Amino acid sequence: MIMEFLFTILAALISIVALGLVSVIVFEAYRRSLNNAHVDAPAIFEDPKSLKQVPCPDIFDPAKKYLSLIIPAFNEEHRLPGALNETMNYLKKREAKDKSFSYEVLIVDDGSRDGTKRVAFDFVKKYGVDKVRAILLGKNHGKGEAIRKGMLHSRGELLLMLDADGATKVTDLEKLENQIHAVARKEHRGDSAACDTTFKISDIPIVAFGSRAHLEEKAIATRKWYRNFLMKGFHLVVLLTAGPGIRDTQCGFKMFTRSAARKLFTNIRLKRWCFDVELVFLCKWFRIPVLEVSVNWSEIPGSKVNLLSIPNMLWELALMSVGYRTQMWKINS
């Protein structure tokens, strides 16, 4: 009798906890359905030389640069300078060779508590606010929100997100860029698009994901056990949530045409690690072609992914699943 009573109590407690968890997930999914802007404060660019505020562009404005590079940064004062120096050296050399090439670099400081803001503004002062801009989110919102903010205020025909640690060589952007152009030519009246003066790469929605899938076998042998465990479990959950098709959703090196970024980043709701999975889901919804392109990648010390990331990832995937399956999260076309 005592054992039956204890089992009944335990079952009741488990049911209450499960019901409470489901209720919290449904409530948060509903709350985000009402507002997917997340950060209401307008993005402000300040010119460090004149201290004047620079007008903020919008993703719905016509492109004024060929390429925008968006770098989210949270407590990256040590790794950011090396990545930025490598990036700027590449961009300057390319600009010198091709006078039609124009670019901007947006550093989005996601509420850093170290000297990240100082590092960012040092580069703004060095290269000018037309080439390098810093967006300050004020407090930490998550990598997904930082990238979203940068994307929505970029000026490029092509928009590249890349990590602040420089794990992927910036020169690999040409691999993604070339693949996007090849698909765009086929999408736009076949190969004759190259000769069509009305052809604009920014008008054709295409996404290219940098991929480390070709490095997986070697990585499993050298990566820490908990990261392998996290990776395998995460891949399974992603498969169940967003479906098959992309082998590496989490590589922080992705390129979007302006029209693709406009559709995706005005709808995205996840703010942290799993926003990449939501991007895959939205690409399938909008039928935007997604290219997976192998890139060179090396693991840089200082990664913020750890065992504590698992609950947050599962939380975001649960929100996404509930939000879209119940149609609480409406998609604006």
mmCIF file of C-alpha atoms in Angstrom:
data_model
loop_
_atom_site.group_PDB
_atom_site.id
_atom_site.type_symbol
_atom_site.label_atom_id
_atom_site.label_comp_id
_atom_site.label_asym_id
_atom_site.label_seq_id
_atom_site.Cartn_x
_atom_site.Cartn_y
_atom_site.Cartn_z
ATOM 1 C CA MET A 1 0.000 0.000 0.000
ATOM 2 C CA ILE A 2 2.777 2.408 0.922
ATOM 3 C CA MET A 3 4.627 1.722 -2.338
ATOM 4 C CA GLU A 4 1.449 2.251 -4.363
ATOM 5 C CA PHE A 5 0.810 5.504 -2.525
ATOM 6 C CA LEU A 6 4.377 6.739 -3.155
ATOM 7 C CA PHE A 7 4.145 5.741 -6.817
ATOM 8 C CA THR A 8 0.880 7.662 -7.144
ATOM 9 C CA ILE A 9 2.421 10.750 -5.531
ATOM 10 C CA LEU A 10 5.478 10.517 -7.795
ATOM 11 C CA ALA A 11 3.329 10.120 -10.898
ATOM 12 C CA ALA A 12 1.244 13.124 -9.854
ATOM 13 C CA LEU A 13 4.356 15.247 -9.307
ATOM 14 C CA ILE A 14 5.785 14.257 -12.689
ATOM 15 C CA SER A 15 2.466 15.102 -14.350
ATOM 16 C CA ILE A 16 2.349 18.499 -12.634
ATOM 17 C CA VAL A 17 5.935 19.313 -13.652
ATOM 18 C CA ALA A 18 5.302 18.184 -17.240
ATOM 19 C CA LEU A 19 2.089 20.198 -17.446
ATOM 20 C CA GLY A 20 3.851 23.220 -16.009
ATOM 21 C CA LEU A 21 6.683 22.928 -18.512
ATOM 22 C CA VAL A 22 4.296 22.585 -21.448
ATOM 23 C CA SER A 23 2.328 25.587 -20.181
ATOM 24 C CA VAL A 24 5.489 27.704 -19.935
ATOM 25 C CA ILE A 25 6.559 26.706 -23.461
ATOM 26 C CA VAL A 26 3.121 27.473 -24.905
ATOM 27 C CA PHE A 27 2.957 30.824 -23.062
ATOM 28 C CA GLU A 28 6.410 31.905 -24.273
ATOM 29 C CA ALA A 29 5.641 30.769 -27.826
ATOM 30 C CA TYR A 30 2.422 32.812 -27.712
ATOM 31 C CA ARG A 31 4.250 35.833 -26.293
ATOM 32 C CA ARG A 32 6.753 35.745 -29.145
ATOM 33 C CA SER A 33 3.922 35.409 -31.649
ATOM 34 C CA LEU A 34 2.796 38.900 -30.674
ATOM 35 C CA ASN A 35 6.189 40.496 -31.182
ATOM 36 C CA ASN A 36 9.131 39.036 -33.042
ATOM 37 C CA ALA A 37 11.095 42.289 -33.014
ATOM 38 C CA HIS A 38 12.758 41.319 -29.707
ATOM 39 C CA VAL A 39 14.870 44.447 -29.447
ATOM 40 C CA ASP A 40 12.714 47.526 -29.820
ATOM 41 C CA ALA A 41 15.466 50.147 -29.538
ATOM 42 C CA PRO A 42 16.479 51.426 -32.978
ATOM 43 C CA ALA A 43 19.977 50.604 -34.164
ATOM 44 C CA ILE A 44 22.212 53.662 -33.984
ATOM 45 C CA PHE A 45 25.527 54.177 -35.735
ATOM 46 C CA GLU A 46 27.731 56.810 -34.156
ATOM 47 C CA ASP A 47 30.691 58.229 -36.034
ATOM 48 C CA PRO A 48 33.533 58.199 -33.465
ATOM 49 C CA LYS A 49 35.294 61.056 -35.248
ATOM 50 C CA SER A 50 32.406 63.539 -35.413
ATOM 51 C CA LEU A 51 30.235 61.941 -32.671
ATOM 52 C CA LYS A 52 27.303 62.446 -35.033
ATOM 53 C CA GLN A 53 24.620 59.793 -35.477
ATOM 54 C CA VAL A 54 24.646 58.201 -38.920
ATOM 55 C CA PRO A 55 21.271 57.440 -40.568
ATOM 56 C CA CYS A 56 20.383 53.807 -40.107
ATOM 57 C CA PRO A 57 19.754 51.792 -43.294
ATOM 58 C CA ASP A 58 16.960 49.251 -43.533
ATOM 59 C CA ILE A 59 16.834 45.831 -45.215
ATOM 60 C CA PHE A 60 13.917 47.119 -47.333
ATOM 61 C CA ASP A 61 16.074 49.928 -48.767
ATOM 62 C CA PRO A 62 17.896 49.347 -52.071
ATOM 63 C CA ALA A 63 21.393 47.927 -51.675
ATOM 64 C CA LYS A 64 24.215 50.475 -51.613
ATOM 65 C CA LYS A 65 27.131 48.064 -51.151
ATOM 66 C CA TYR A 66 27.982 44.808 -52.851
ATOM 67 C CA LEU A 67 28.868 42.902 -49.682
ATOM 68 C CA SER A 68 27.942 43.252 -46.011
ATOM 69 C CA LEU A 69 29.743 41.222 -43.354
ATOM 70 C CA ILE A 70 27.921 40.849 -40.038
ATOM 71 C CA ILE A 71 29.991 39.813 -37.015
ATOM 72 C CA PRO A 72 28.166 39.141 -33.723
ATOM 73 C CA ALA A 73 30.399 39.671 -30.694
ATOM 74 C CA PHE A 74 29.895 38.896 -27.019
ATOM 75 C CA ASN A 75 32.946 39.330 -24.756
ATOM 76 C CA GLU A 76 35.321 38.968 -27.717
ATOM 77 C CA GLU A 77 37.983 41.586 -26.962
ATOM 78 C CA HIS A 78 40.777 39.009 -27.330
ATOM 79 C CA ARG A 79 39.646 37.059 -30.407
ATOM 80 C CA LEU A 80 37.952 39.865 -32.343
ATOM 81 C CA PRO A 81 41.051 41.937 -33.306
ATOM 82 C CA GLY A 82 42.746 39.055 -35.139
ATOM 83 C CA ALA A 83 39.571 38.137 -37.037
ATOM 84 C CA LEU A 84 38.915 41.771 -37.976
ATOM 85 C CA ASN A 85 42.480 42.380 -39.145
ATOM 86 C CA GLU A 86 42.328 39.306 -41.388
ATOM 87 C CA THR A 87 38.918 40.352 -42.711
ATOM 88 C CA MET A 88 39.882 43.957 -43.433
ATOM 89 C CA ASN A 89 43.141 42.941 -45.142
ATOM 90 C CA TYR A 90 41.217 40.637 -47.474
ATOM 91 C CA LEU A 91 38.559 43.245 -48.239
ATOM 92 C CA LYS A 92 41.100 46.000 -48.942
ATOM 93 C CA LYS A 93 43.063 43.783 -51.333
ATOM 94 C CA ARG A 94 39.912 42.764 -53.167
ATOM 95 C CA GLU A 95 38.762 46.375 -53.421
ATOM 96 C CA ALA A 96 42.149 47.383 -54.839
ATOM 97 C CA LYS A 97 41.891 44.720 -57.553
ATOM 98 C CA ASP A 98 38.228 45.357 -58.389
ATOM 99 C CA LYS A 99 37.073 48.980 -58.268
ATOM 100 C CA SER A 100 33.433 47.912 -58.566
ATOM 101 C CA PHE A 101 33.695 45.947 -55.320
ATOM 102 C CA SER A 102 32.246 47.713 -52.276
ATOM 103 C CA TYR A 103 31.747 46.453 -48.756
ATOM 104 C CA GLU A 104 30.879 47.182 -45.146
ATOM 105 C CA VAL A 105 31.604 45.366 -41.896
ATOM 106 C CA LEU A 106 29.028 45.480 -39.102
ATOM 107 C CA ILE A 107 30.164 44.496 -35.619
ATOM 108 C CA VAL A 108 27.171 43.831 -33.373
ATOM 109 C CA ASP A 109 28.152 44.051 -29.710
ATOM 110 C CA ASP A 110 25.697 41.805 -27.891
ATOM 111 C CA GLY A 111 25.972 43.407 -24.458
ATOM 112 C CA SER A 112 29.632 42.568 -23.868
ATOM 113 C CA ARG A 113 31.074 43.180 -20.405
ATOM 114 C CA ASP A 114 34.701 43.386 -21.528
ATOM 115 C CA GLY A 115 36.503 45.613 -24.016
ATOM 116 C CA THR A 116 34.658 44.432 -27.139
ATOM 117 C CA LYS A 117 33.027 47.831 -27.657
ATOM 118 C CA ARG A 118 36.417 49.537 -27.475
ATOM 119 C CA VAL A 119 37.903 47.111 -30.023
ATOM 120 C CA ALA A 120 34.965 47.662 -32.374
ATOM 121 C CA PHE A 121 35.208 51.443 -32.225
ATOM 122 C CA ASP A 122 38.977 51.315 -32.755
ATOM 123 C CA PHE A 123 38.287 49.696 -36.131
ATOM 124 C CA VAL A 124 35.492 52.202 -36.885
ATOM 125 C CA LYS A 125 37.950 55.042 -36.216
ATOM 126 C CA LYS A 126 40.651 53.411 -38.329
ATOM 127 C CA TYR A 127 38.549 52.634 -41.420
ATOM 128 C CA GLY A 128 35.671 55.130 -41.165
ATOM 129 C CA VAL A 129 31.988 54.677 -40.490
ATOM 130 C CA ASP A 130 31.206 53.953 -44.147
ATOM 131 C CA LYS A 131 33.410 50.842 -44.080
ATOM 132 C CA VAL A 132 33.026 49.642 -40.499
ATOM 133 C CA ARG A 133 30.052 50.149 -38.208
ATOM 134 C CA ALA A 134 29.314 49.054 -34.675
ATOM 135 C CA ILE A 135 25.814 48.319 -33.370
ATOM 136 C CA LEU A 136 25.439 48.222 -29.597
ATOM 137 C CA LEU A 137 22.563 46.108 -28.254
ATOM 138 C CA GLY A 138 23.089 47.330 -24.704
ATOM 139 C CA LYS A 139 22.436 44.005 -23.007
ATOM 140 C CA ASN A 140 22.962 40.399 -24.031
ATOM 141 C CA HIS A 141 20.146 39.070 -26.224
ATOM 142 C CA GLY A 142 21.864 36.141 -27.953
ATOM 143 C CA LYS A 143 23.823 35.433 -31.118
ATOM 144 C CA GLY A 144 20.673 35.023 -33.221
ATOM 145 C CA GLU A 145 19.355 38.428 -32.208
ATOM 146 C CA ALA A 146 22.724 40.079 -32.809
ATOM 147 C CA ILE A 147 22.895 38.669 -36.336
ATOM 148 C CA ARG A 148 19.269 39.548 -36.982
ATOM 149 C CA LYS A 149 19.894 43.155 -35.971
ATOM 150 C CA GLY A 150 22.939 43.384 -38.209
ATOM 151 C CA MET A 151 21.125 41.856 -41.173
ATOM 152 C CA LEU A 152 18.168 44.227 -40.878
ATOM 153 C CA HIS A 153 20.472 47.264 -40.991
ATOM 154 C CA SER A 154 22.912 46.182 -43.697
ATOM 155 C CA ARG A 155 23.389 47.752 -47.114
ATOM 156 C CA GLY A 156 24.767 44.848 -49.129
ATOM 157 C CA GLU A 157 23.491 42.923 -52.137
ATOM 158 C CA LEU A 158 25.033 39.890 -50.459
ATOM 159 C CA LEU A 159 25.102 39.536 -46.682
ATOM 160 C CA LEU A 160 27.558 37.258 -44.897
ATOM 161 C CA MET A 161 27.400 36.288 -41.238
ATOM 162 C CA LEU A 162 30.665 35.101 -39.711
ATOM 163 C CA ASP A 163 31.904 34.420 -36.201
ATOM 164 C CA ALA A 164 34.150 36.755 -34.240
ATOM 165 C CA ASP A 165 36.738 34.044 -33.603
ATOM 166 C CA GLY A 166 37.851 33.730 -37.231
ATOM 167 C CA ALA A 167 37.340 29.949 -37.204
ATOM 168 C CA THR A 168 36.486 30.038 -40.919
ATOM 169 C CA LYS A 169 38.878 31.812 -43.282
ATOM 170 C CA VAL A 170 37.203 34.916 -44.685
ATOM 171 C CA THR A 171 38.542 34.072 -48.163
ATOM 172 C CA ASP A 172 36.090 31.146 -48.218
ATOM 173 C CA LEU A 173 33.279 33.639 -48.732
ATOM 174 C CA GLU A 174 34.145 33.485 -52.426
ATOM 175 C CA LYS A 175 33.104 29.817 -52.470
ATOM 176 C CA LEU A 176 29.638 30.744 -51.191
ATOM 177 C CA GLU A 177 29.494 33.814 -53.409
ATOM 178 C CA ASN A 178 30.328 31.866 -56.580
ATOM 179 C CA GLN A 179 27.745 29.186 -55.829
ATOM 180 C CA ILE A 180 25.054 31.811 -55.243
ATOM 181 C CA HIS A 181 25.877 33.535 -58.542
ATOM 182 C CA ALA A 182 25.783 30.231 -60.424
ATOM 183 C CA VAL A 183 22.339 29.345 -59.069
ATOM 184 C CA ALA A 184 21.077 32.911 -59.592
ATOM 185 C CA ARG A 185 22.011 32.788 -63.286
ATOM 186 C CA LYS A 186 20.009 29.589 -63.692
ATOM 187 C CA GLU A 187 17.080 31.040 -61.770
ATOM 188 C CA HIS A 188 17.046 34.167 -63.923
ATOM 189 C CA ARG A 189 16.464 33.191 -67.553
ATOM 190 C CA GLY A 190 19.222 30.628 -67.656
ATOM 191 C CA ASP A 191 22.864 31.471 -68.288
ATOM 192 C CA SER A 192 21.897 34.546 -70.340
ATOM 193 C CA ALA A 193 21.440 36.403 -67.047
ATOM 194 C CA ALA A 194 25.074 37.427 -67.052
ATOM 195 C CA CYS A 195 24.358 39.620 -70.090
ATOM 196 C CA ASP A 196 21.039 40.930 -68.763
ATOM 197 C CA THR A 197 21.365 44.508 -67.500
ATOM 198 C CA THR A 198 18.241 44.080 -65.361
ATOM 199 C CA PHE A 199 19.773 41.177 -63.462
ATOM 200 C CA LYS A 200 20.482 41.931 -59.805
ATOM 201 C CA ILE A 201 21.849 39.276 -57.490
ATOM 202 C CA SER A 202 20.114 40.999 -54.579
ATOM 203 C CA ASP A 203 16.667 40.328 -56.076
ATOM 204 C CA ILE A 204 16.904 36.530 -56.203
ATOM 205 C CA PRO A 205 16.409 34.745 -52.843
ATOM 206 C CA ILE A 206 19.253 32.263 -52.320
ATOM 207 C CA VAL A 207 21.134 31.123 -49.211
ATOM 208 C CA ALA A 208 24.532 29.431 -48.942
ATOM 209 C CA PHE A 209 25.500 27.604 -45.743
ATOM 210 C CA GLY A 210 29.171 27.083 -45.012
ATOM 211 C CA SER A 211 29.582 23.441 -44.000
ATOM 212 C CA ARG A 212 32.063 21.509 -41.868
ATOM 213 C CA ALA A 213 30.434 18.157 -42.616
ATOM 214 C CA HIS A 214 33.463 17.029 -44.647
ATOM 215 C CA LEU A 215 35.611 17.496 -41.509
ATOM 216 C CA GLU A 216 33.301 15.548 -39.220
ATOM 217 C CA GLU A 217 35.194 12.246 -39.064
ATOM 218 C CA LYS A 218 38.422 13.945 -38.037
ATOM 219 C CA ALA A 219 36.622 16.285 -35.655
ATOM 220 C CA ILE A 220 34.931 13.429 -33.791
ATOM 221 C CA ALA A 221 38.340 11.923 -33.086
ATOM 222 C CA THR A 222 39.802 15.164 -31.684
ATOM 223 C CA ARG A 223 36.814 16.992 -30.185
ATOM 224 C CA LYS A 224 35.968 16.814 -26.486
ATOM 225 C CA TRP A 225 33.497 14.042 -25.603
ATOM 226 C CA TYR A 226 30.736 16.352 -24.417
ATOM 227 C CA ARG A 227 30.842 18.315 -27.686
ATOM 228 C CA ASN A 228 30.457 15.077 -29.668
ATOM 229 C CA PHE A 229 27.544 14.094 -27.431
ATOM 230 C CA LEU A 230 25.999 17.513 -27.864
ATOM 231 C CA MET A 231 26.487 17.386 -31.635
ATOM 232 C CA LYS A 232 24.891 13.944 -32.121
ATOM 233 C CA GLY A 233 21.913 14.735 -29.918
ATOM 234 C CA PHE A 234 21.454 18.118 -31.529
ATOM 235 C CA HIS A 235 21.520 16.661 -35.055
ATOM 236 C CA LEU A 236 18.765 14.246 -34.077
ATOM 237 C CA VAL A 237 16.574 16.984 -32.615
ATOM 238 C CA VAL A 238 17.196 19.212 -35.661
ATOM 239 C CA LEU A 239 16.140 16.385 -37.959
ATOM 240 C CA LEU A 240 12.878 16.021 -36.025
ATOM 241 C CA THR A 241 12.264 19.782 -35.863
ATOM 242 C CA ALA A 242 13.322 21.198 -39.238
ATOM 243 C CA GLY A 243 13.560 18.064 -41.349
ATOM 244 C CA PRO A 244 16.420 16.642 -43.450
ATOM 245 C CA GLY A 245 18.488 18.352 -46.110
ATOM 246 C CA ILE A 246 21.314 20.224 -44.346
ATOM 247 C CA ARG A 247 24.145 18.257 -42.746
ATOM 248 C CA ASP A 248 25.654 21.207 -40.846
ATOM 249 C CA THR A 249 23.167 23.805 -39.675
ATOM 250 C CA GLN A 250 25.418 25.370 -37.020
ATOM 251 C CA CYS A 251 28.446 26.600 -38.939
ATOM 252 C CA GLY A 252 28.639 30.343 -38.294
ATOM 253 C CA PHE A 253 29.489 31.148 -41.924
ATOM 254 C CA LYS A 254 26.384 31.785 -44.026
ATOM 255 C CA MET A 255 25.641 34.052 -46.983
ATOM 256 C CA PHE A 256 22.274 35.470 -48.049
ATOM 257 C CA THR A 257 21.103 37.514 -50.990
ATOM 258 C CA ARG A 258 19.343 40.676 -49.880
ATOM 259 C CA SER A 259 15.888 39.397 -50.825
ATOM 260 C CA ALA A 260 16.486 36.144 -48.902
ATOM 261 C CA ALA A 261 17.674 38.040 -45.816
ATOM 262 C CA ARG A 262 14.613 40.285 -46.021
ATOM 263 C CA LYS A 263 12.240 37.311 -45.927
ATOM 264 C CA LEU A 264 14.119 35.360 -43.280
ATOM 265 C CA PHE A 265 15.246 37.937 -40.733
ATOM 266 C CA THR A 266 11.936 39.798 -40.583
ATOM 267 C CA ASN A 267 10.327 36.525 -39.482
ATOM 268 C CA ILE A 268 12.905 34.853 -37.253
ATOM 269 C CA ARG A 269 12.025 34.614 -33.563
ATOM 270 C CA LEU A 270 14.715 32.508 -31.896
ATOM 271 C CA LYS A 271 17.408 34.654 -30.341
ATOM 272 C CA ARG A 272 20.212 32.342 -29.325
ATOM 273 C CA TRP A 273 21.958 29.141 -30.479
ATOM 274 C CA CYS A 274 19.114 27.576 -32.471
ATOM 275 C CA PHE A 275 18.248 30.449 -34.778
ATOM 276 C CA ASP A 276 20.162 28.577 -37.525
ATOM 277 C CA VAL A 277 17.611 25.748 -37.341
ATOM 278 C CA GLU A 278 14.775 28.248 -37.689
ATOM 279 C CA LEU A 279 16.531 29.645 -40.763
ATOM 280 C CA VAL A 280 16.452 26.164 -42.320
ATOM 281 C CA PHE A 281 12.738 25.844 -41.512
ATOM 282 C CA LEU A 282 11.947 29.267 -42.991
ATOM 283 C CA CYS A 283 13.992 28.570 -46.128
ATOM 284 C CA LYS A 284 11.886 25.468 -46.715
ATOM 285 C CA TRP A 285 8.697 27.439 -46.049
ATOM 286 C CA PHE A 286 9.638 30.149 -48.575
ATOM 287 C CA ARG A 287 11.174 27.577 -50.954
ATOM 288 C CA ILE A 288 14.445 29.483 -50.931
ATOM 289 C CA PRO A 289 17.282 27.393 -52.414
ATOM 290 C CA VAL A 290 19.832 26.448 -49.740
ATOM 291 C CA LEU A 291 23.323 25.534 -50.895
ATOM 292 C CA GLU A 292 25.696 23.688 -48.578
ATOM 293 C CA VAL A 293 29.296 24.589 -49.393
ATOM 294 C CA SER A 294 32.361 23.044 -47.755
ATOM 295 C CA VAL A 295 34.600 25.573 -45.988
ATOM 296 C CA ASN A 296 37.888 25.442 -44.143
ATOM 297 C CA TRP A 297 37.378 25.534 -40.403
ATOM 298 C CA SER A 298 39.523 25.244 -37.291
ATOM 299 C CA GLU A 299 38.464 25.090 -33.655
ATOM 300 C CA ILE A 300 39.539 28.250 -31.836
ATOM 301 C CA PRO A 301 39.992 28.215 -28.027
ATOM 302 C CA GLY A 302 37.355 30.161 -26.128
ATOM 303 C CA SER A 303 34.187 28.559 -27.510
ATOM 304 C CA LYS A 304 31.048 29.441 -25.551
ATOM 305 C CA VAL A 305 29.361 26.102 -26.338
ATOM 306 C CA ASN A 306 29.317 23.801 -23.293
ATOM 307 C CA LEU A 307 27.070 21.363 -21.447
ATOM 308 C CA LEU A 308 24.994 24.265 -20.111
ATOM 309 C CA SER A 309 24.077 25.093 -23.718
ATOM 310 C CA ILE A 310 21.979 21.917 -24.022
ATOM 311 C CA PRO A 311 18.952 23.097 -21.968
ATOM 312 C CA ASN A 312 18.856 26.409 -23.856
ATOM 313 C CA MET A 313 19.014 24.655 -27.227
ATOM 314 C CA LEU A 314 16.221 22.265 -26.282
ATOM 315 C CA TRP A 315 14.159 25.185 -24.961
ATOM 316 C CA GLU A 316 14.461 27.110 -28.221
ATOM 317 C CA LEU A 317 13.701 24.059 -30.368
ATOM 318 C CA ALA A 318 10.627 23.346 -28.250
ATOM 319 C CA LEU A 319 9.462 26.960 -28.704
ATOM 320 C CA MET A 320 9.985 26.726 -32.433
ATOM 321 C CA SER A 321 8.153 23.422 -32.734
ATOM 322 C CA VAL A 322 5.149 24.650 -30.722
ATOM 323 C CA GLY A 323 5.113 28.082 -32.357
ATOM 324 C CA TYR A 324 4.998 26.838 -35.936
ATOM 325 C CA ARG A 325 3.030 23.623 -35.464
ATOM 326 C CA THR A 326 0.208 25.459 -33.667
ATOM 327 C CA GLN A 327 0.469 28.304 -36.215
ATOM 328 C CA MET A 328 0.887 30.804 -33.396
ATOM 329 C CA TRP A 329 3.970 32.047 -35.199
ATOM 330 C CA LYS A 330 2.676 33.651 -38.359
ATOM 331 C CA ILE A 331 5.068 33.975 -41.290
ATOM 332 C CA ASN A 332 4.973 37.273 -43.170
ATOM 333 C CA SER A 333 5.727 36.967 -46.853
#
